[in-house]
Tab-separated table of C-alpha atoms (C1' of nucleotides) in Angstrom:
chain	number	residue	atom	x	y	z
A	1	MET	CA	0.094	0.090	0.015
A	2	TYR	CA	1.081	3.691	-0.616
A	3	ALA	CA	0.138	6.578	1.487
A	4	LEU	CA	0.098	10.325	0.166
A	5	VAL	CA	0.692	12.658	2.909
A	6	ASP	CA	-0.630	16.354	1.928
A	7	CYS	CA	-0.018	19.203	4.176
A	8	ASN	CA	-3.206	21.102	4.397
A	9	ASN	CA	-2.900	24.648	2.817
A	10	PHE	CA	0.804	24.165	3.429
A	11	TYR	CA	2.041	28.206	3.230
A	12	ALA	CA	-1.128	29.324	5.117
A	13	SER	CA	-0.596	26.803	7.749
A	14	CYS	CA	3.053	27.630	8.220
A	15	GLU	CA	2.030	31.318	8.806
A	16	ARG	CA	-0.461	30.037	11.366
A	17	VAL	CA	2.037	28.168	13.198
A	18	PHE	CA	3.962	31.418	14.459
A	19	ASN	CA	1.024	33.322	14.493
A	20	PRO	CA	-2.084	31.280	16.297
A	21	SER	CA	-4.373	34.056	16.219
A	22	LEU	CA	-4.948	33.382	12.525
A	23	GLU	CA	-6.607	30.276	13.392
A	24	ASN	CA	-10.102	30.286	11.595
A	25	LYS	CA	-9.218	33.295	9.915
A	26	PRO	CA	-8.906	33.558	6.298
A	27	VAL	CA	-5.102	33.916	5.299
A	28	VAL	CA	-3.626	34.005	1.732
A	29	VAL	CA	-0.208	33.960	0.616
A	30	LEU	CA	1.105	35.880	-2.153
A	31	SER	CA	3.570	35.280	-5.125
A	32	ASN	CA	6.856	37.072	-5.637
A	33	ASN	CA	6.590	40.742	-6.037
A	34	ASP	CA	3.343	40.286	-4.020
A	35	GLY	CA	1.523	39.603	-7.526
A	36	CYS	CA	-0.922	36.668	-7.420
A	37	VAL	CA	-2.611	34.631	-4.693
A	38	ILE	CA	-0.716	31.369	-4.497
A	39	ALA	CA	-2.199	29.692	-1.102
A	40	ARG	CA	-5.414	30.207	0.620
A	41	SER	CA	-6.567	28.995	3.938
A	42	ASN	CA	-10.087	27.161	3.883
A	43	GLU	CA	-11.613	30.299	4.990
A	44	ALA	CA	-10.123	32.092	2.120
A	45	LYS	CA	-11.246	29.319	-0.090
A	46	ALA	CA	-14.850	30.074	1.176
A	47	LEU	CA	-14.729	33.351	0.172
A	48	ASP	CA	-14.159	32.581	-3.585
A	49	ILE	CA	-10.574	33.604	-3.783
A	50	PRO	CA	-9.341	31.748	-6.671
A	51	MET	CA	-6.061	30.386	-6.811
A	52	GLY	CA	-3.602	32.763	-8.976
A	53	ALA	CA	-5.825	35.782	-8.302
A	54	PRO	CA	-4.035	39.086	-8.979
A	55	ALA	CA	-3.819	40.723	-5.562
A	56	PHE	CA	-4.622	44.118	-6.759
A	57	GLN	CA	-8.017	43.158	-8.037
A	58	TYR	CA	-8.647	41.624	-4.795
A	59	GLU	CA	-7.638	44.132	-2.329
A	60	LYS	CA	-11.057	45.407	-1.778
A	61	LEU	CA	-12.311	41.787	-0.891
A	62	PHE	CA	-9.579	41.099	1.415
A	63	GLU	CA	-10.540	44.403	3.546
A	64	ARG	CA	-13.924	43.886	3.629
A	65	ASN	CA	-13.369	40.388	4.871
A	66	GLY	CA	-10.506	40.759	7.143
A	67	VAL	CA	-8.453	38.523	5.099
A	68	TYR	CA	-4.664	38.154	6.420
A	69	VAL	CA	-2.350	38.766	3.622
A	70	PHE	CA	1.291	37.474	3.476
A	71	SER	CA	4.139	37.691	0.978
A	72	SER	CA	5.748	34.389	0.334
A	73	ASN	CA	8.434	33.359	2.811
A	74	TYR	CA	10.152	30.541	1.032
A	75	ALA	CA	12.993	30.465	3.651
A	76	LEU	CA	10.141	29.658	6.333
A	77	TYR	CA	8.250	27.371	4.222
A	78	GLY	CA	11.463	25.472	2.898
A	79	ASP	CA	12.536	24.621	6.415
A	80	MET	CA	9.191	23.773	7.808
A	81	SER	CA	8.867	21.228	4.834
A	82	ARG	CA	12.004	19.769	6.006
A	83	ARG	CA	10.609	19.347	9.353
A	84	VAL	CA	7.232	17.466	8.236
A	85	MET	CA	9.402	15.204	6.048
A	86	ASN	CA	11.690	14.364	8.634
A	87	ILE	CA	9.029	13.099	10.775
A	88	LEU	CA	7.598	11.100	8.047
A	89	SER	CA	10.592	9.571	7.351
A	90	ARG	CA	10.302	7.809	10.817
A	91	PHE	CA	7.054	6.017	9.778
A	92	THR	CA	8.629	3.948	6.711
A	93	PRO	CA	12.182	3.807	5.251
A	94	ASP	CA	10.726	4.338	1.584
A	95	ILE	CA	9.589	7.582	1.287
A	96	GLU	CA	9.501	9.851	-2.133
A	97	ILE	CA	9.350	13.786	-1.353
A	98	TYR	CA	6.927	14.702	-4.150
A	99	SER	CA	7.045	18.434	-3.667
A	100	ILE	CA	7.139	20.996	-0.842
A	101	ASP	CA	4.071	19.785	0.901
A	102	GLU	CA	3.375	16.170	-0.377
A	103	ALA	CA	5.175	12.817	0.031
A	104	PHE	CA	4.438	9.363	-1.091
A	105	LEU	CA	5.173	6.799	1.741
A	106	LEU	CA	5.387	3.063	0.554
A	107	LEU	CA	3.762	0.804	3.419
A	108	GLU	CA	4.487	-2.507	2.029
A	109	GLY	CA	3.358	-5.273	4.112
A	110	PHE	CA	2.530	-2.904	6.983
A	111	GLU	CA	-1.392	-3.783	6.935
A	112	GLU	CA	-0.095	-7.323	8.317
A	113	HIS	CA	1.197	-5.679	11.517
A	114	PHE	CA	-0.514	-2.595	12.032
A	115	ASP	CA	-4.037	-0.884	11.492
A	116	LEU	CA	-3.193	1.549	8.740
A	117	TYR	CA	-6.116	3.802	9.821
A	118	SER	CA	-4.558	4.144	13.381
A	119	TYR	CA	-1.061	4.213	11.684
A	120	GLY	CA	-2.341	7.493	9.734
A	121	ARG	CA	-3.664	8.960	12.648
A	122	GLU	CA	-0.435	8.640	14.598
A	123	MET	CA	1.205	10.463	11.769
A	124	ILE	CA	-1.073	13.372	11.867
A	125	LYS	CA	-0.460	13.366	15.503
A	126	ALA	CA	3.182	13.447	15.468
A	127	VAL	CA	3.583	16.045	12.498
A	128	ARG	CA	0.875	18.293	14.270
A	129	SER	CA	2.484	18.158	17.675
A	130	LYS	CA	6.281	18.455	16.501
A	131	THR	CA	5.489	21.209	13.786
A	132	GLY	CA	2.171	22.567	14.146
A	133	ILE	CA	1.167	21.572	10.366
A	134	PRO	CA	-2.147	19.821	9.693
A	135	ILE	CA	-1.785	17.129	7.132
A	136	SER	CA	-4.273	14.705	5.353
A	137	ILE	CA	-3.400	11.173	4.499
A	138	GLY	CA	-4.853	8.963	1.609
A	139	ILE	CA	-3.764	5.261	1.395
A	140	ALA	CA	-4.505	2.882	-1.500
A	141	PRO	CA	-2.958	0.061	-3.556
A	142	THR	CA	-1.191	2.449	-5.926
A	143	LYS	CA	-0.149	5.913	-6.199
A	144	ALA	CA	-2.920	7.296	-8.285
A	145	LEU	CA	-5.605	5.841	-6.076
A	146	ALA	CA	-3.492	7.133	-2.959
A	147	LYS	CA	-3.883	10.623	-4.525
A	148	VAL	CA	-7.739	9.991	-5.041
A	149	ALA	CA	-8.102	8.616	-1.399
A	150	ASN	CA	-6.245	12.177	-0.205
A	151	LYS	CA	-8.766	14.087	-1.949
A	152	ILE	CA	-11.549	12.274	-0.028
A	153	ALA	CA	-9.772	12.403	3.295
A	154	LYS	CA	-9.619	16.268	3.146
A	155	LYS	CA	-12.728	16.763	1.610
A	156	PHE	CA	-14.576	14.841	4.330
A	157	ALA	CA	-12.226	15.757	7.293
A	158	ALA	CA	-14.642	15.636	9.770
A	159	ARG	CA	-15.929	12.061	8.875
A	160	THR	CA	-12.454	10.538	8.156
A	161	GLY	CA	-10.376	12.108	10.627
A	162	GLY	CA	-8.137	13.020	7.848
A	163	VAL	CA	-7.114	9.533	6.918
A	164	TYR	CA	-9.069	7.543	3.976
A	165	ILE	CA	-8.195	4.195	2.929
A	166	ILE	CA	-9.274	2.415	-0.248
A	167	ASP	CA	-8.795	-1.299	0.086
A	168	ALA	CA	-11.367	-3.095	-1.617
A	169	PRO	CA	-12.840	-3.164	-5.141
A	170	GLU	CA	-16.154	-1.621	-4.207
A	171	LYS	CA	-14.425	1.290	-2.558
A	172	THR	CA	-12.188	1.796	-5.427
A	173	ARG	CA	-15.242	2.082	-7.597
A	174	LYS	CA	-17.146	4.417	-5.569
A	175	ALA	CA	-14.053	6.614	-5.126
A	176	LEU	CA	-13.480	6.718	-8.769
A	177	LEU	CA	-17.178	7.508	-9.653
A	178	TRP	CA	-17.125	10.343	-7.057
A	179	THR	CA	-13.870	11.780	-8.689
A	180	LYS	CA	-14.338	14.223	-11.334
A	181	ILE	CA	-12.371	13.950	-14.411
A	182	GLY	CA	-10.569	17.246	-14.090
A	183	ASP	CA	-9.639	16.361	-10.611
A	184	VAL	CA	-7.658	13.333	-11.559
A	185	TRP	CA	-3.820	13.573	-11.003
A	186	GLY	CA	-2.384	14.020	-14.602
A	187	ILE	CA	-5.524	15.306	-16.045
A	188	GLY	CA	-5.097	18.819	-16.637
A	189	ARG	CA	-7.228	21.605	-18.570
A	190	GLN	CA	-6.690	20.324	-22.173
A	191	TYR	CA	-7.181	16.638	-21.333
A	192	GLU	CA	-9.984	17.537	-19.102
A	193	LYS	CA	-12.050	19.427	-22.306
A	194	ARG	CA	-11.032	16.335	-24.610
A	195	LEU	CA	-12.383	13.797	-22.143
A	196	LEU	CA	-15.764	15.815	-21.470
A	197	SER	CA	-16.104	16.262	-25.088
A	198	LEU	CA	-16.508	12.469	-25.080
A	199	ASN	CA	-18.874	12.339	-22.083
A	200	ILE	CA	-16.139	10.995	-19.752
A	201	LYS	CA	-17.035	12.788	-16.588
A	202	ASN	CA	-15.633	10.955	-13.986
A	203	ALA	CA	-12.501	8.627	-13.056
A	204	GLN	CA	-14.316	5.376	-13.586
A	205	GLN	CA	-15.609	6.286	-16.925
A	206	PHE	CA	-11.735	7.039	-17.799
A	207	VAL	CA	-10.404	3.647	-16.338
A	208	GLU	CA	-13.042	1.950	-18.555
A	209	LEU	CA	-11.699	3.286	-21.849
A	210	HIS	CA	-9.665	0.951	-23.967
A	211	ASP	CA	-6.073	0.847	-23.448
A	212	GLU	CA	-5.095	1.564	-27.055
A	213	TYR	CA	-7.494	4.592	-27.253
A	214	VAL	CA	-5.806	6.128	-24.126
A	215	ARG	CA	-2.270	5.474	-25.544
A	216	LYS	CA	-3.143	7.068	-28.742
A	217	GLU	CA	-4.819	10.102	-27.251
A	218	PHE	CA	-2.992	10.641	-24.231
A	219	SER	CA	0.455	9.076	-25.072
A	220	VAL	CA	1.935	6.467	-22.604
A	221	VAL	CA	1.779	9.166	-19.558
A	222	GLY	CA	-2.048	8.773	-19.799
A	223	LEU	CA	-1.894	5.117	-20.178
A	224	ARG	CA	0.327	4.439	-17.131
A	225	LEU	CA	-2.001	6.795	-15.221
A	226	LYS	CA	-5.073	4.792	-16.331
A	227	ARG	CA	-3.438	1.377	-15.351
A	228	ASP	CA	-2.545	2.826	-11.955
A	229	LEU	CA	-5.809	4.259	-11.359
A	230	SER	CA	-7.433	0.905	-12.098
A	231	GLY	CA	-5.277	-0.634	-9.229
A	232	LEU	CA	-2.475	-2.136	-11.307
A	233	THR	CA	0.704	-0.661	-9.775
A	234	THR	CA	2.323	1.153	-12.637
A	235	LEU	CA	4.058	4.190	-10.751
A	236	SER	CA	6.401	3.090	-8.330
A	237	LEU	CA	8.133	4.960	-5.604
A	238	GLU	CA	11.237	6.817	-6.751
A	239	ALA	CA	14.088	7.961	-4.808
A	240	THR	CA	14.032	11.729	-4.845
A	241	PRO	CA	16.399	12.442	-7.756
A	242	LEU	CA	18.870	15.181	-8.642
A	243	LYS	CA	17.484	18.178	-10.713
A	244	LYS	CA	17.858	17.918	-14.256
A	245	ASN	CA	17.463	21.578	-14.712
A	246	ILE	CA	17.955	24.440	-12.520
A	247	ALA	CA	16.182	27.826	-13.092
A	248	VAL	CA	16.028	31.255	-11.852
A	249	THR	CA	13.337	33.377	-13.449
A	250	ARG	CA	11.947	36.546	-11.970
A	251	ALA	CA	9.317	39.513	-13.147
A	252	PHE	CA	10.749	42.824	-12.203
A	253	GLU	CA	9.160	45.206	-10.077
A	254	SER	CA	8.677	47.722	-12.992
A	255	MET	CA	9.632	47.742	-16.752
A	256	TYR	CA	13.120	48.137	-17.597
A	257	SER	CA	14.273	49.320	-20.915
A	258	ASN	CA	17.968	50.022	-20.565
A	259	TYR	CA	20.482	47.641	-20.816
A	260	ALA	CA	22.542	48.281	-17.833
A	261	GLU	CA	19.781	47.302	-15.715
A	262	LEU	CA	18.838	43.998	-17.424
A	263	LYS	CA	22.545	43.196	-17.416
A	264	GLU	CA	22.756	43.536	-13.568
A	265	ARG	CA	19.472	41.395	-13.081
A	266	VAL	CA	20.831	38.666	-15.459
A	267	SER	CA	24.092	38.735	-13.486
A	268	THR	CA	22.276	38.371	-10.199
A	269	TYR	CA	20.319	35.468	-11.552
A	270	ALA	CA	23.270	33.906	-12.891
A	271	ILE	CA	24.922	34.081	-9.267
A	272	LYS	CA	21.903	32.509	-7.793
A	273	ILE	CA	21.890	29.485	-10.299
A	274	GLY	CA	25.655	28.995	-9.151
A	275	GLU	CA	24.371	28.967	-5.487
A	276	LYS	CA	21.661	26.254	-6.556
A	277	LEU	CA	24.164	24.349	-8.416
A	278	ARG	CA	26.768	24.176	-5.643
A	279	ARG	CA	23.950	23.184	-3.234
A	280	GLN	CA	22.878	20.022	-5.371
A	281	GLY	CA	26.613	19.557	-6.248
A	282	SER	CA	26.089	19.981	-9.837
A	283	ASN	CA	27.979	21.490	-12.905
A	284	CYS	CA	25.996	22.811	-15.872
A	285	SER	CA	27.198	22.764	-19.455
A	286	LEU	CA	24.315	24.904	-21.036
A	287	LEU	CA	22.391	27.971	-19.923
A	288	GLN	CA	19.221	29.153	-21.613
A	289	VAL	CA	18.638	33.063	-21.054
A	290	PHE	CA	15.321	34.607	-21.946
A	291	LEU	CA	13.691	37.884	-21.801
A	292	LEU	CA	9.994	39.049	-22.023
A	293	THR	CA	8.066	42.192	-22.217
A	294	ASN	CA	4.843	42.575	-20.473
A	295	SER	CA	2.332	40.458	-22.034
A	296	PHE	CA	-0.634	42.138	-19.910
A	297	ARG	CA	0.197	45.506	-21.573
A	298	GLN	CA	-0.803	44.834	-25.222
A	299	ASP	CA	-0.645	48.560	-25.753
A	300	LEU	CA	3.007	48.296	-25.909
A	301	LYS	CA	5.145	46.605	-28.457
A	302	GLN	CA	5.826	42.959	-27.545
A	303	TYR	CA	9.186	40.930	-27.825
A	304	ARG	CA	10.109	37.766	-26.401
A	305	ALA	CA	13.382	35.945	-26.978
A	306	SER	CA	15.554	33.100	-25.578
A	307	ILE	CA	18.944	31.713	-26.565
A	308	SER	CA	21.131	28.680	-25.388
A	309	VAL	CA	24.630	29.629	-24.812
A	310	TYR	CA	27.403	26.654	-24.006
A	311	THR	CA	29.700	27.295	-20.935
A	312	PRO	CA	33.243	26.613	-21.956
A	313	TYR	CA	33.385	23.683	-19.546
A	314	PRO	CA	30.959	22.082	-17.052
A	315	THR	CA	30.989	24.768	-13.946
A	316	ASN	CA	29.042	25.963	-11.139
A	317	SER	CA	31.335	29.009	-10.601
A	318	SER	CA	29.107	31.963	-10.417
A	319	ILE	CA	31.940	33.949	-12.265
A	320	THR	CA	31.787	31.874	-15.284
A	321	LEU	CA	27.903	31.665	-15.019
A	322	VAL	CA	27.757	35.362	-15.227
A	323	LYS	CA	29.896	35.528	-18.094
A	324	THR	CA	28.266	32.955	-20.100
A	325	ALA	CA	24.865	34.617	-19.237
A	326	LEU	CA	25.687	37.882	-20.247
A	327	THR	CA	27.051	36.607	-23.523
A	328	GLY	CA	23.429	35.469	-24.115
A	329	LEU	CA	21.841	38.445	-23.005
A	330	ASP	CA	23.867	40.233	-25.680
A	331	MET	CA	22.581	38.238	-28.397
A	332	ILE	CA	18.890	38.579	-27.635
A	333	TYR	CA	18.839	42.244	-26.293
A	334	LYS	CA	17.015	44.587	-28.518
A	335	GLU	CA	16.750	48.401	-27.968
A	336	GLY	CA	13.270	49.985	-27.821
A	337	TYR	CA	11.518	47.492	-25.507
A	338	GLN	CA	10.266	47.690	-21.991
A	339	TYR	CA	11.120	44.536	-20.405
A	340	LYS	CA	9.214	42.773	-17.616
A	341	LYS	CA	10.949	39.546	-16.918
A	342	ALA	CA	14.111	37.852	-17.405
A	343	GLY	CA	15.277	34.286	-16.636
A	344	ILE	CA	18.175	31.508	-16.769
A	345	ILE	CA	17.882	27.938	-17.019
A	346	ALA	CA	20.780	25.761	-16.243
A	347	MET	CA	20.638	22.581	-18.257
A	348	LYS	CA	22.901	19.567	-19.015
A	349	LEU	CA	23.935	19.066	-15.141
A	350	THR	CA	26.591	16.857	-14.300
A	351	PRO	CA	27.854	15.740	-10.855
A	352	SER	CA	30.468	18.366	-9.903
A	353	THR	CA	32.747	15.652	-8.636
A	354	GLN	CA	33.224	14.360	-12.298
A	355	LYS	CA	35.939	16.589	-13.605
A	356	GLN	CA	36.035	16.733	-17.399
A	357	PHE	CA	39.445	17.975	-18.842
A	358	LYS	CA	39.212	19.868	-21.909
A	359	LEU	CA	42.197	20.345	-24.235
A	360	PHE	CA	42.118	24.219	-24.324
A	361	SER	CA	40.223	25.539	-21.725
A	362	GLN	CA	39.801	24.903	-17.957
A	363	GLU	CA	38.430	26.460	-15.129
A	364	ASN	CA	40.737	28.501	-13.003
A	365	PRO	CA	41.257	26.335	-9.684
A	366	LYS	CA	40.929	29.337	-7.628
A	367	HIS	CA	37.191	29.499	-8.609
A	368	GLU	CA	36.193	26.471	-6.672
A	369	GLN	CA	37.644	27.764	-3.212
A	370	LEU	CA	36.340	31.177	-4.052
A	371	MET	CA	32.832	29.878	-4.203
A	372	LYS	CA	32.919	27.982	-1.164
A	373	VAL	CA	34.015	30.884	0.838
A	374	VAL	CA	31.495	33.007	-0.848
A	375	ASP	CA	28.821	30.480	0.329
A	376	GLN	CA	29.902	30.192	3.913
A	377	LEU	CA	29.991	33.684	4.225
A	378	ASN	CA	26.643	34.440	2.688
A	379	PHE	CA	25.075	31.844	4.776
A	380	LYS	CA	26.128	33.099	7.794
A	381	GLU	CA	25.778	36.838	6.956
A	382	ASN	CA	22.727	36.291	5.004
A	383	GLY	CA	23.889	37.242	1.584
A	384	LYS	CA	26.240	40.121	2.417
A	385	VAL	CA	29.024	38.845	-0.532
A	386	LYS	CA	28.247	40.343	-3.732
A	387	PHE	CA	30.006	40.339	-7.147
A	388	GLY	CA	31.248	43.432	-8.943
A	389	GLY	CA	28.478	43.286	-11.735
A	390	GLN	CA	25.780	43.467	-8.834
A	391	ASP	CA	23.923	46.606	-7.755
A	392	LEU	CA	25.654	46.803	-4.496
A	393	GLY	CA	23.343	49.697	-3.684
A	394	ARG	CA	20.335	47.468	-4.054
A	395	THR	CA	17.961	50.190	-5.708
A	396	TRP	CA	15.771	47.214	-7.055
A	397	LYS	CA	13.963	45.086	-4.659
A	398	ILE	CA	10.984	42.532	-5.307
A	399	LYS	CA	7.924	43.748	-3.292
A	400	GLN	CA	7.495	41.742	-0.219
A	401	GLU	CA	5.510	44.253	1.937
A	402	LYS	CA	3.895	41.604	4.113
A	403	LEU	CA	6.829	39.389	4.987
A	404	SER	CA	6.655	37.239	8.003
A	405	ASN	CA	10.052	36.414	10.006
A	406	LYS	CA	12.107	33.695	9.195
A	407	PHE	CA	11.063	32.036	12.512
A	408	SER	CA	12.768	28.820	12.065
A	409	THR	CA	16.254	29.542	10.497
A	410	ARG	CA	17.263	33.120	11.833
A	411	LEU	CA	18.216	33.477	15.450
A	412	ASN	CA	17.452	37.190	15.413
A	413	GLU	CA	13.801	36.661	13.771
A	414	LEU	CA	12.471	34.039	16.407
A	415	ILE	CA	9.012	34.649	17.724
A	416	ILE	CA	9.008	36.503	21.183
A	417	ILE	CA	6.642	35.029	23.753
A	418	LYS	CA	5.686	37.552	26.321
A	419	ILE	CA	4.441	36.152	29.703
B	1	DT	C1'	-0.011	51.102	-11.454
B	2	DC	C1'	-0.472	46.310	-10.287
B	3	DT	C1'	-0.936	39.931	-13.124
B	4	DG	C1'	4.751	33.951	-9.924
B	5	DG	C1'	7.918	30.575	-10.236
B	6	DG	C1'	10.046	26.226	-10.723
B	7	DG	C1'	9.977	21.592	-12.338
B	8	DT	C1'	9.031	16.764	-15.254
B	9	DC	C1'	7.930	13.733	-19.278
B	10	DC	C1'	6.827	12.535	-24.046
B	11	DT	C1'	6.300	13.287	-29.028
B	12	DA	C1'	7.377	14.961	-33.657
B	13	DG	C1'	10.500	16.224	-36.682
B	14	DG	C1'	15.041	17.513	-38.483
B	15	DA	C1'	20.230	16.638	-38.817
B	16	DC	C1'	22.971	13.419	-39.110
B	17	DC	C1'	25.139	8.569	-39.644
B	18	DC	C1'	26.070	4.004	-42.001
C	1	DT	C1'	6.472	8.297	-63.344
C	2	DC	C1'	9.975	6.064	-60.596
C	3	DT	C1'	14.549	8.094	-55.641
C	4	DG	C1'	15.982	2.641	-49.576
C	5	DG	C1'	16.285	1.475	-44.867
C	6	DG	C1'	17.472	1.551	-41.003
C	7	DG	C1'	19.364	3.994	-36.762
C	8	DT	C1'	20.651	7.865	-33.085
C	9	DC	C1'	20.809	12.375	-31.143
C	10	DC	C1'	19.017	17.001	-30.348
C	11	DT	C1'	15.542	20.590	-30.105
C	12	DA	C1'	11.021	22.836	-29.740
C	13	DG	C1'	6.728	22.627	-28.205
C	14	DG	C1'	2.909	21.015	-25.547
C	15	DA	C1'	0.864	18.489	-21.851
C	16	DC	C1'	1.329	17.904	-16.854
C	17	DC	C1'	2.236	18.706	-11.594
C	18	DC	C1'	3.093	21.745	-7.253
DNA sequence: TCTGGGGTCCTAGGACCC
DNA sequence: TCTGGGGTCCTAGGACCC
């Protein structure tokens, strides 16, 4: 059996842990630059605030309904996620961390020794008491069915106690009939449209389609999903693998038209890419750089461009990455446009332990040491070391007007309790 | 005025090889 | 009129996920 454990309204719950007065109140968390709603408490969902809602369009509604609004605090959410996953790992040796707030647990043979429902309830209690985060658990013979069970556990929390188990054919059938086709894991908007036009409205009808047909229309991905949903184990647990691509992409707080500003931002993104590569222990050989104008402003001239540039050798040195990224920027930059977003994606990643010797070009061996020192200083001093190409005065800043403290990772931002 | 960021996988088609 | 038959590798684009 597989369990899918999912944190309820994760980002909103993280904010609540350190601010219990938010309990039972509507809470939303915004994306970078305080742009869109990316997380909502149940109370906020009940106010019909959709996922992705532009914050400026909902300001009035927030005010009228006393909605508590937060900028996203990834330092906090990332750390809370790590804590939750650590606790879950105590319940089984086989765990796949699927996203920041979800994990699959393999409970093979556990049903012979434990009552799975009580086991799930214990997980909920442990995570709640040690981190403050509420979770829901779906348990079933396959991953896709565990996803379905999880939805049921959450939807009927009062009745299920947050744990739902699919362990018999009648239960499977009932659960699949209940699941709307668009809510099935792996069925997105496009597939949903196509299936609805064929009058396939729920997961049970999807499972009854012919294999060949599913394969033809939805590729092998769809077929695997169908088999897994029907109870045949097709998707297995995967050790959380190294990333194959690493990206840093950001919208600017305003539009930039001059090259110097873009150059500074792209340099900063390249440096961030370097940090992420070093954290994973990877080098990259190919950088893709892209540039976009503001597509919401159709009254302005539009331009989008992207280019791939090879690094001279596999590297994670911020210095080399900046040089490479700027080469790319030079090639795609055009004067006369107002740019709103830029990004860099590092591709063709290899382990940094694996040294490749090139005939004519090699990295200056001092880079490795230098980067190590920079990373250590930046960890201790919270990002104080910068490179010459960066804006030292930091005239730009992402908009984060409602940022909470880094309660769990910074000593000087600890929660203060007055007695 | 204001509209996120970061990933994965698959397929089709082109370039190239023998 | 008629123009082979395999392969591999790469990329762009499109679907999906959170």
